[in-house]
Coordinates of C-alpha atoms in Angstrom, one line a residue:
X916 CA -0.6 0.2 0.0
X917 CA 3.1 1.9 0.1
X918 CA 2.7 3.4 -3.5
X919 CA -0.9 5.1 -2.5
X920 CA 1.3 6.7 0.5
X921 CA 1.3 11.0 0.8
X922 CA 3.6 10.3 3.4
X923 CA 6.6 13.4 2.8
X924 CA 3.5 14.8 -0.3
X925 CA 3.1 18.8 0.2
X926 CA -0.3 18.9 -2.1
X927 CA -2.6 22.3 -2.5
X928 CA -6.1 22.1 -3.0
X929 CA -7.5 25.3 -4.3
X930 CA -11.4 26.3 -3.1
X931 CA -10.3 23.8 -1.0
X932 CA -12.3 25.2 2.3
X933 CA -15.6 23.2 1.2
X934 CA -17.6 20.5 -0.5
X935 CA -16.0 19.2 -2.6
X936 CA -12.2 20.7 -2.3
X937 CA -12.8 20.1 1.5
X938 CA -13.6 16.5 1.0
X939 CA -10.1 15.9 -1.2
X940 CA -8.2 18.0 0.7
X941 CA -9.3 15.7 4.1
X942 CA -8.7 12.5 1.8
X943 CA -4.8 13.7 0.9
X944 CA -4.2 14.6 4.3
X945 CA -4.9 11.7 5.5
X946 CA -3.2 9.3 3.2
X947 CA -0.5 11.4 4.5
X948 CA 0.6 14.9 2.2
X949 CA 0.9 18.3 4.4
X950 CA -2.5 20.4 2.6
X951 CA -2.9 23.6 1.9
X952 CA -5.7 25.3 0.4
X953 CA -6.7 28.6 -0.9
X954 CA -10.0 31.0 -0.8
X955 CA -10.8 34.3 -2.0
X956 CA -11.1 35.7 1.3
X957 CA -10.8 35.7 5.4
X958 CA -13.9 34.8 6.3
X959 CA -13.8 31.5 4.1
X960 CA -10.3 31.2 5.3
X961 CA -11.6 31.0 9.0
X962 CA -14.6 29.3 8.1
X963 CA -12.6 26.6 6.1
X964 CA -9.8 25.9 8.7
X965 CA -12.9 25.2 11.9
X966 CA -14.5 23.4 9.0
X967 CA -10.7 20.7 8.7
X968 CA -10.1 21.3 12.7
X969 CA -13.9 19.9 13.7
X970 CA -12.7 17.3 10.7
X971 CA -9.9 16.5 13.1
X972 CA -7.7 17.1 10.3
X973 CA -4.7 19.8 10.2
X974 CA -3.9 22.0 7.4
X975 CA -2.6 25.3 6.3
X976 CA -4.8 27.8 5.0
X977 CA -4.0 31.0 2.9
X978 CA -6.1 34.4 0.8
X979 CA -5.2 34.7 -2.5
X980 CA -7.1 35.2 -5.7
X981 CA -6.6 32.4 -8.8
X982 CA -7.8 34.3 -11.3
X983 CA -4.8 36.8 -10.6
X984 CA -0.9 35.4 -11.8
X985 CA 0.8 38.0 -9.2
X986 CA -1.3 36.3 -6.1
X987 CA -1.4 32.9 -6.9
X988 CA 2.7 33.5 -7.5
X989 CA 3.0 34.2 -4.3
X990 CA 0.7 31.8 -2.8
X991 CA 3.0 29.4 -3.9
X992 CA 6.1 30.9 -2.5
X993 CA 4.5 31.5 0.6
X994 CA 4.2 27.4 1.0
X995 CA 7.2 26.7 -0.1
X996 CA 8.9 29.0 2.9
X997 CA 5.7 27.4 5.1
X998 CA 5.3 24.4 4.4
X999 CA 7.8 23.1 1.9
X1000 CA 7.6 22.7 -2.8
X1001 CA 4.4 21.5 -3.8
X1002 CA 3.9 18.0 -5.3
X1003 CA 0.6 18.5 -6.0
X1004 CA -1.9 20.7 -6.8
X1005 CA -5.4 19.9 -7.9
X1006 CA -7.0 22.4 -9.2
X1007 CA -10.6 22.8 -7.8
X1008 CA -12.1 25.9 -7.5
X1009 CA -14.7 26.1 -10.2
X1010 CA -17.9 28.3 -10.4
X1011 CA -21.4 27.8 -12.7
X1012 CA -24.0 29.5 -14.0
X1013 CA -27.1 28.4 -15.1
X1014 CA -28.3 30.4 -17.4
X1015 CA -29.6 30.5 -21.6
X1016 CA -26.9 30.9 -23.5
X1017 CA -29.0 34.4 -25.0
X1018 CA -29.2 34.9 -21.9
X1019 CA -26.3 35.3 -21.0
X1020 CA -23.5 38.3 -20.7
X1021 CA -19.5 38.0 -22.2
X1022 CA -19.3 39.3 -18.6
X1023 CA -20.4 36.2 -17.2
X1024 CA -19.8 33.7 -19.9
X1025 CA -15.8 35.2 -19.4
X1026 CA -16.2 35.0 -15.3
X1027 CA -16.8 31.5 -15.4
X1028 CA -13.8 30.7 -18.0
X1029 CA -11.4 33.2 -16.0
X1030 CA -12.3 30.5 -12.8
X1031 CA -13.0 27.7 -14.5
X1032 CA -10.3 27.6 -17.3
X1033 CA -7.7 29.9 -16.7
X1034 CA -7.8 30.3 -13.0
X1035 CA -5.8 26.1 -13.3
X1036 CA -3.2 27.2 -15.5
X1037 CA -2.2 30.0 -13.7
X1038 CA -2.8 27.8 -11.0
X1039 CA -1.2 25.0 -12.6
X1040 CA 2.4 27.7 -14.0
X1041 CA 3.2 28.4 -10.7
X1042 CA 3.7 25.2 -9.5
X1043 CA 5.2 23.6 -12.3
X1044 CA 9.1 25.0 -11.7
X1045 CA 9.0 23.5 -7.9
X1046 CA 7.7 20.2 -9.6
X1047 CA 11.1 20.0 -12.2
X1048 CA 13.3 21.4 -9.8
X1049 CA 12.0 18.5 -7.3
X1050 CA 11.9 16.3 -10.1
X1051 CA 8.4 15.0 -9.9
X1052 CA 4.5 16.6 -9.5
X1053 CA 0.9 15.5 -10.0
X1054 CA -1.8 17.5 -11.2
X1055 CA -5.4 17.8 -10.6
X1056 CA -8.4 19.2 -12.8
X1057 CA -11.7 18.6 -11.9
X1058 CA -13.1 18.6 -14.9
X1059 CA -16.6 17.3 -15.5
X1060 CA -19.2 14.7 -17.2
X1061 CA -19.2 18.8 -19.0
X1062 CA -16.5 17.8 -19.8
X1063 CA -17.5 15.7 -23.1
X1064 CA -21.3 16.6 -22.9
X1065 CA -23.9 19.7 -23.3
X1066 CA -27.1 21.0 -21.6
X1067 CA -29.0 23.7 -21.6
X1068 CA -28.2 26.4 -20.0
X1069 CA -24.8 26.2 -18.9
X1070 CA -22.6 26.8 -21.8
X1071 CA -20.4 29.1 -20.0
X1072 CA -19.0 25.4 -18.0
X1073 CA -18.9 23.3 -20.6
X1074 CA -17.0 25.7 -22.5
X1075 CA -14.3 26.3 -19.9
X1076 CA -14.4 22.6 -18.5
X1077 CA -13.4 21.5 -21.6
X1078 CA -10.9 22.9 -22.2
X1079 CA -9.6 22.1 -19.5
X1080 CA -9.5 18.4 -20.2
X1081 CA -7.8 19.4 -23.0
X1082 CA -5.4 21.8 -20.9
X1083 CA -5.1 18.3 -19.1
X1084 CA -3.7 16.4 -21.8
X1085 CA -1.6 19.8 -23.2
X1086 CA 0.3 19.7 -19.7
X1087 CA 1.2 16.0 -19.8
X1088 CA 2.7 16.0 -23.6
X1089 CA 4.9 19.4 -22.4
X1090 CA 6.2 18.0 -18.8
X1091 CA 5.9 14.1 -19.2
X1092 CA 8.7 13.6 -20.3
X1093 CA 9.9 15.5 -16.7
X1094 CA 8.1 12.6 -14.5
X1095 CA 5.0 15.5 -14.0
X1096 CA 1.8 14.3 -14.9
X1097 CA -1.5 15.8 -15.0
X1098 CA -4.8 13.8 -15.6
X1099 CA -8.3 15.5 -14.1
X1100 CA -11.2 14.0 -12.4
X1101 CA -14.9 14.2 -13.6
X1102 CA -17.5 14.0 -11.4
X1103 CA -20.8 13.1 -12.3
X1104 CA -23.4 15.0 -10.7
X1105 CA -22.6 15.5 -6.7
X1106 CA -25.1 15.7 -4.1
X1107 CA -23.4 19.1 -2.4
X1108 CA -24.8 22.8 -1.7
X1109 CA -24.3 23.9 -5.4
X1110 CA -26.3 20.8 -6.4
X1111 CA -29.1 21.1 -3.5
X1112 CA -31.3 23.2 -5.6
X1113 CA -31.6 20.6 -8.2
X1114 CA -32.7 18.0 -5.3
X1115 CA -35.6 20.5 -3.4
X1116 CA -38.5 18.3 -2.7
X1117 CA -41.8 19.8 -5.1
X1118 CA -44.0 21.8 -2.9
X1119 CA -46.5 18.4 -2.9
X1120 CA -43.1 16.2 -1.4
X1121 CA -42.5 14.1 -5.1
X1122 CA -38.4 14.7 -6.0
X1123 CA -37.7 17.4 -8.3
X1124 CA -37.5 16.9 -11.8
X1125 CA -34.1 17.0 -12.2
X1126 CA -33.6 15.0 -9.4
X1127 CA -35.5 12.3 -11.1
X1128 CA -34.2 12.7 -14.1
X1129 CA -30.1 12.2 -12.5
X1130 CA -30.8 9.2 -11.1
X1131 CA -32.3 7.2 -14.0
X1132 CA -29.5 8.3 -16.1
X1133 CA -27.0 7.5 -13.5
X1134 CA -26.1 3.3 -13.4
X1135 CA -25.7 3.5 -9.5
X1136 CA -29.0 4.4 -8.7
X1137 CA -27.5 7.7 -7.1
X1138 CA -26.2 11.1 -7.0
X1139 CA -22.2 10.9 -6.0
X1140 CA -21.1 11.8 -2.7
X1141 CA -18.1 14.5 -2.6
X1142 CA -16.8 10.7 -0.4
X1143 CA -16.5 8.9 -3.5
X1144 CA -14.3 11.6 -5.8
X1145 CA -11.4 11.3 -2.7
X1146 CA -10.1 7.5 -3.9
X1147 CA -9.9 8.5 -7.3
X1148 CA -7.9 12.2 -6.1
X1149 CA -5.3 10.2 -3.9
X1150 CA -5.0 7.3 -6.3
X1151 CA -3.9 10.0 -9.1
X1152 CA -2.3 12.4 -7.1
X1153 CA 0.1 9.0 -5.9
X1154 CA 2.7 7.0 -7.1
X1155 CA 0.5 4.2 -8.3
X1156 CA -0.6 6.5 -11.0
X1157 CA 3.0 7.7 -11.7
X1158 CA 2.5 5.8 -15.8
X1159 CA -1.0 7.2 -16.0
X1160 CA -1.4 10.8 -17.2
X1161 CA -3.3 12.4 -19.9
X1162 CA -6.3 11.2 -18.2
X1163 CA -9.3 12.0 -17.6
X1164 CA -11.4 9.9 -14.5
X1165 CA -15.0 9.9 -14.7
X1166 CA -16.3 9.5 -11.3
X1167 CA -19.9 9.2 -12.4
X1168 CA -21.6 6.2 -11.7
X1169 CA -21.8 5.3 -14.9
X1170 CA -23.6 7.5 -16.1
X1171 CA -21.3 8.4 -19.8
X1172 CA -21.3 4.8 -20.5
X1173 CA -25.4 4.4 -20.1
X1174 CA -27.9 5.5 -23.0
X1175 CA -30.9 5.2 -20.4
X1176 CA -34.2 2.6 -20.3
X1177 CA -36.1 2.7 -23.0
X1178 CA -39.0 4.6 -22.1

């Protein structure tokens, strides 16, 4: 099991204070990594620190905007000084705006692309020099089923996550020879605060139509949990995945493999 140990490794999880990022941070820490996370403001950082503390996990929390290249370069330098050179980067920070394309402003579209695609480029660019120096590194991009599929109201998100898939492959192509592995995980529909509106019961007590739709399209017959993403992430962060590169590991309960039942 030493292949899966992250002992002695330093990990940065962007947006790691809550939801998926928090679950991944806890998982990496329990596998032995020294985990760092960032938030966009101090209040979020403090809440995140308490959440980790309540879970019995020691972490290092920072404030830095993932879309600000200078801020992220400074953050990586600070982590290097206070914790160590980053071995593992999880590009988790992301947003979604569910707006029909013809109603979406260019500003909203650009904001989603900046956070979901440009930021992973910025963060990866910041950590790769240290990885080159150490002779190894792991970059894990949190992609999505929308890296493969389209759906109404998520044009910006799908465009960004599709681009993130290709950024993943390009980092692999450019730095694989330097023993840096860049892979992605592609969550299916995960039960989080962000997706809670899609699972709210109807006034008559029945299930939300979208909830019914997703469960019917997922062979596992349920929404995923944040914990479902931990094992795949630890695998991609560990030496067990040293010859896995440029791959998107979809953790979706089988939804991408399933055409659905005949009506």
